[in-house]
Coordinates of N, CA and C in Angstrom, one line a residue:
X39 N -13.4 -8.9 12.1 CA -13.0 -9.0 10.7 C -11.5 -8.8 10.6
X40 N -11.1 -7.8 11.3 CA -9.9 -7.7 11.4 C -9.0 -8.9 11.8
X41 N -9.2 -9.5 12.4 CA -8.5 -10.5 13.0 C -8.8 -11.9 12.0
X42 N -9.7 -11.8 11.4 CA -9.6 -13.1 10.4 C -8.5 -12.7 9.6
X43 N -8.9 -11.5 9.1 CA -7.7 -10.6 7.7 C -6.5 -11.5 8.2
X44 N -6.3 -10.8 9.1 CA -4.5 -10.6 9.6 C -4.3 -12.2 10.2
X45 N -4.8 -13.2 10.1 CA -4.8 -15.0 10.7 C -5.0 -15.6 8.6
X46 N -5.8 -15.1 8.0 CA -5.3 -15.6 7.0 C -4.2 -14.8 6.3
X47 N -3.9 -13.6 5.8 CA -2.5 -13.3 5.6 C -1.4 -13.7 6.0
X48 N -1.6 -14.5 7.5 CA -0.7 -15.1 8.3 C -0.2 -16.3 7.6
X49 N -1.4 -16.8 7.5 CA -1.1 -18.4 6.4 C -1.3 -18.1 4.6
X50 N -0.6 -17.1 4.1 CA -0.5 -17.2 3.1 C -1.9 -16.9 2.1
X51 N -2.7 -16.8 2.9 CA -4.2 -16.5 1.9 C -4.2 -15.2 1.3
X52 N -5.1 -15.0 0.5 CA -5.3 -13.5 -0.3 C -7.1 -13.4 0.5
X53 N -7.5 -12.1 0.9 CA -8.7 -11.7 1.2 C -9.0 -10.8 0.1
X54 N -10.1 -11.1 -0.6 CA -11.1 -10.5 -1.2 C -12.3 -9.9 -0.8
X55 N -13.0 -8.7 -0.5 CA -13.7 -8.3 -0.1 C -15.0 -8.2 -1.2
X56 N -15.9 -8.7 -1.2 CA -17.3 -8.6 -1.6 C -18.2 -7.9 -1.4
X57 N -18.1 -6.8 -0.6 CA -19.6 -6.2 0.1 C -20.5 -6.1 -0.5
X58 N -20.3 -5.7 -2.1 CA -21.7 -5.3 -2.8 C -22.7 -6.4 -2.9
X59 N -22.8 -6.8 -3.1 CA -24.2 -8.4 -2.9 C -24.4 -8.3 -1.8
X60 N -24.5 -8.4 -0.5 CA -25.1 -8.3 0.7 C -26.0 -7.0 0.3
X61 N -24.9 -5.8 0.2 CA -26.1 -4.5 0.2 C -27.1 -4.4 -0.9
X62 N -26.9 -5.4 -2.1 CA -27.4 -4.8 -3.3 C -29.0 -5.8 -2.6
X63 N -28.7 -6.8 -2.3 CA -30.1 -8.1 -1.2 C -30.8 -7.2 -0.4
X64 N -30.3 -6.8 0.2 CA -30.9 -5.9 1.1 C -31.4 -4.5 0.5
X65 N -31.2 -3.9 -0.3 CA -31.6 -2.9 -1.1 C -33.0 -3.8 -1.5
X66 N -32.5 -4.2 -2.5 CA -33.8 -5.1 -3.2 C -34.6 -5.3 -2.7
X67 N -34.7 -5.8 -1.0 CA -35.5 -6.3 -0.4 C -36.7 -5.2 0.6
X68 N -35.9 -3.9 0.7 CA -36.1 -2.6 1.4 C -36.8 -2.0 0.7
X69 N -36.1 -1.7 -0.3 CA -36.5 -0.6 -1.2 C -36.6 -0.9 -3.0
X70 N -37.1 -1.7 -3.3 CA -36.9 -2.6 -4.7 C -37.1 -1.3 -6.0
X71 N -38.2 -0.3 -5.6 CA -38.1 0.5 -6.8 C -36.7 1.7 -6.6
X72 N -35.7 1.4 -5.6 CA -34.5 2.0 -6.1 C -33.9 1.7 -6.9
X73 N -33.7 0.4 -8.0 CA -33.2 -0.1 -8.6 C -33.7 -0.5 -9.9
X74 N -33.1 -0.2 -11.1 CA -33.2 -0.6 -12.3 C -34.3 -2.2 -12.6
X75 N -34.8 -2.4 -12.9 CA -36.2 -3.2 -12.8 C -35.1 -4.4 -13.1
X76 N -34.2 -4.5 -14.5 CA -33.4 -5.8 -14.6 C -32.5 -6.3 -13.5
X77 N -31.8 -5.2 -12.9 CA -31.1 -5.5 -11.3 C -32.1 -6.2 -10.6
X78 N -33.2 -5.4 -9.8 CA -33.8 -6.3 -9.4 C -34.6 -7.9 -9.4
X79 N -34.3 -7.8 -10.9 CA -35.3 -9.0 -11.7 C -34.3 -10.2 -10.8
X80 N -33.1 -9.9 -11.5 CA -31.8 -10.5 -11.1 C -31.6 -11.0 -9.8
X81 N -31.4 -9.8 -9.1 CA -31.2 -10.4 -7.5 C -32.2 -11.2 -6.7
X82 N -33.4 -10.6 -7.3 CA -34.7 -11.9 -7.0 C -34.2 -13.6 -7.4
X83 N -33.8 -13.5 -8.7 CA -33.9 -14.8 -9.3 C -32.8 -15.5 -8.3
X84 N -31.5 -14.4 -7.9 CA -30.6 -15.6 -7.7 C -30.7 -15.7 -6.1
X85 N -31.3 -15.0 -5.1 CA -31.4 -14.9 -4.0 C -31.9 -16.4 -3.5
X86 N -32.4 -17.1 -4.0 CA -32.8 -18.7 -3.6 C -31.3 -19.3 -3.0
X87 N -30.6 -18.9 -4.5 CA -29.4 -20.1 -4.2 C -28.5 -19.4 -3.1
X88 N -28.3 -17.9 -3.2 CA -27.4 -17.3 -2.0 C -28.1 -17.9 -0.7
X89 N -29.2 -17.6 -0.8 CA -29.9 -17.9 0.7 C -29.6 -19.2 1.2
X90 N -29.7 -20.1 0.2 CA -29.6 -21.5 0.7 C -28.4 -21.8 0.9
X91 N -27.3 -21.5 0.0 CA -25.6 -21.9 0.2 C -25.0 -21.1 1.6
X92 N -25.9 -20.0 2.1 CA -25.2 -19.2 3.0 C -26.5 -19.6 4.5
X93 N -27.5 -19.7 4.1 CA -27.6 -20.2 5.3 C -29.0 -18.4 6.0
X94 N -28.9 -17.9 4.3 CA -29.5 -16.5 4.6 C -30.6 -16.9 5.0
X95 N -31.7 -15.7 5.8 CA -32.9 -15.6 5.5 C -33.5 -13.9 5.4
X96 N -34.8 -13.8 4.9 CA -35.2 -12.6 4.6 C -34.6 -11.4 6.1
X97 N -35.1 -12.2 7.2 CA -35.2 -11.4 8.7 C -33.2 -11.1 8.9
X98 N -32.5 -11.3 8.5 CA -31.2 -11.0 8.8 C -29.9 -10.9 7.7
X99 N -29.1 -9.8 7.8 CA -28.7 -9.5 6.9 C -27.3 -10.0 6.9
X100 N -26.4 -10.0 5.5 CA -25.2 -10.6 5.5 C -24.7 -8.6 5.4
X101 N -23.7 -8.7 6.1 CA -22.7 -7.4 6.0 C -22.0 -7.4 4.8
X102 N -20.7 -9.1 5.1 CA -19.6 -8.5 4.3 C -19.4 -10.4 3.7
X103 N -19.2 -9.9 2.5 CA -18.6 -11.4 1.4 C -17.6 -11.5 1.3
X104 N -16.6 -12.5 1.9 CA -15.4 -12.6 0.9 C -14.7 -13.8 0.6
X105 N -13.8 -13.3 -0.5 CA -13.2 -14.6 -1.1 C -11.6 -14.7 -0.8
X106 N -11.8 -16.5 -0.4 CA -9.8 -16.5 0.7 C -9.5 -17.2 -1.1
X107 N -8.0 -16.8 -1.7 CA -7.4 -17.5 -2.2 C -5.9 -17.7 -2.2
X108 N -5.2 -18.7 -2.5 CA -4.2 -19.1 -2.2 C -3.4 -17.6 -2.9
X109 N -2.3 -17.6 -2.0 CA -1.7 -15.9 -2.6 C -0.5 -16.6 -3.6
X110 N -0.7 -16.3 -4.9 CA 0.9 -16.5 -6.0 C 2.2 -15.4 -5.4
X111 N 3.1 -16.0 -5.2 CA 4.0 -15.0 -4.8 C 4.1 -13.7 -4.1
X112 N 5.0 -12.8 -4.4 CA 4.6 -12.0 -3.8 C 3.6 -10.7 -4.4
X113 N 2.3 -10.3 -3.5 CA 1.7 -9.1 -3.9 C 2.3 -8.0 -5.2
X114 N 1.3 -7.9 -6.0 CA 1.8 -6.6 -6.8 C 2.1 -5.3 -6.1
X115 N 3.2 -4.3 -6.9 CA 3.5 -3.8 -5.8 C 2.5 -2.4 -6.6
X116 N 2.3 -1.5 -5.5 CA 0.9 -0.2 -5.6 C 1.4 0.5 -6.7
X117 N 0.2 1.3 -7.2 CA 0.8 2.0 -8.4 C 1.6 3.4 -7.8
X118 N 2.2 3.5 -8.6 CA 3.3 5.0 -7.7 C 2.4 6.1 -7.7
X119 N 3.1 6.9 -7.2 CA 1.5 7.9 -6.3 C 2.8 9.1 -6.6
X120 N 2.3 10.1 -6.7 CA 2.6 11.6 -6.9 C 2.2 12.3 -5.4
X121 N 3.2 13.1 -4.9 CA 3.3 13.5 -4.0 C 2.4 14.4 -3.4
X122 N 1.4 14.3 -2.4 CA 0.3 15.3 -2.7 C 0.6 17.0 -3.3
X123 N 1.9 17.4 -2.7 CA 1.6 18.9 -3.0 C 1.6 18.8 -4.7
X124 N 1.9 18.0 -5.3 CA 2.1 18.1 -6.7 C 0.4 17.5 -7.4
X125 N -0.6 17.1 -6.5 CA -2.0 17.1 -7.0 C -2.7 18.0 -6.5
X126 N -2.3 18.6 -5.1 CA -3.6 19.5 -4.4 C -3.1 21.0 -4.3
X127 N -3.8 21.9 -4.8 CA -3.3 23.0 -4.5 C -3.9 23.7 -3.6
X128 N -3.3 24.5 -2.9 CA -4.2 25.2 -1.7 C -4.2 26.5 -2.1
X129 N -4.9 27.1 -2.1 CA -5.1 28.7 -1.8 C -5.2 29.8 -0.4

């Protein structure tokens, strides 16, 4: 995965990471009364079309989703961060 990252950053792409839909499928599928009955109603209904666009099936699982888009300029830059000793105190 690493090496896709770092080959499309190369060419200008943005990686979006997706994980939650893989795990929330496989929850549903595992363990279905862990989840709110309308969640599950949901991931039932739409699992047809994931399965078929992706190539899924029940016996094997998807890890990780994500989405390449063309990158606009350059990256926002991080929000400013406060220096730890001024958030954590030690005793």
């Amino acid at each position: 995965m690493q090496r896709a990252w770092l080959a499309a950053c190369a060419h200008d792409l943005a990686v979006h990471p997706l994980a939650a839909l893989p795990y929330l499928f496989a929850r549903a599928r595992l363990q279905p009364d862990s989840l709110p009955d309308w969640v599950a109603q949901s991931l039932t209904e739409l699992w047809p079309s994931y399965a078929q666009l992706f190539a899924a099936h029940d016996d094997n699982a998807g890890v990780l989703l994500f989405r390449l888009s063309q990158q606009v300029g350059a990256p926002a830059p991080s929000s400013p961060r406060l220096p730890v000793a001024q958030v954590l105190r030690y005793f």
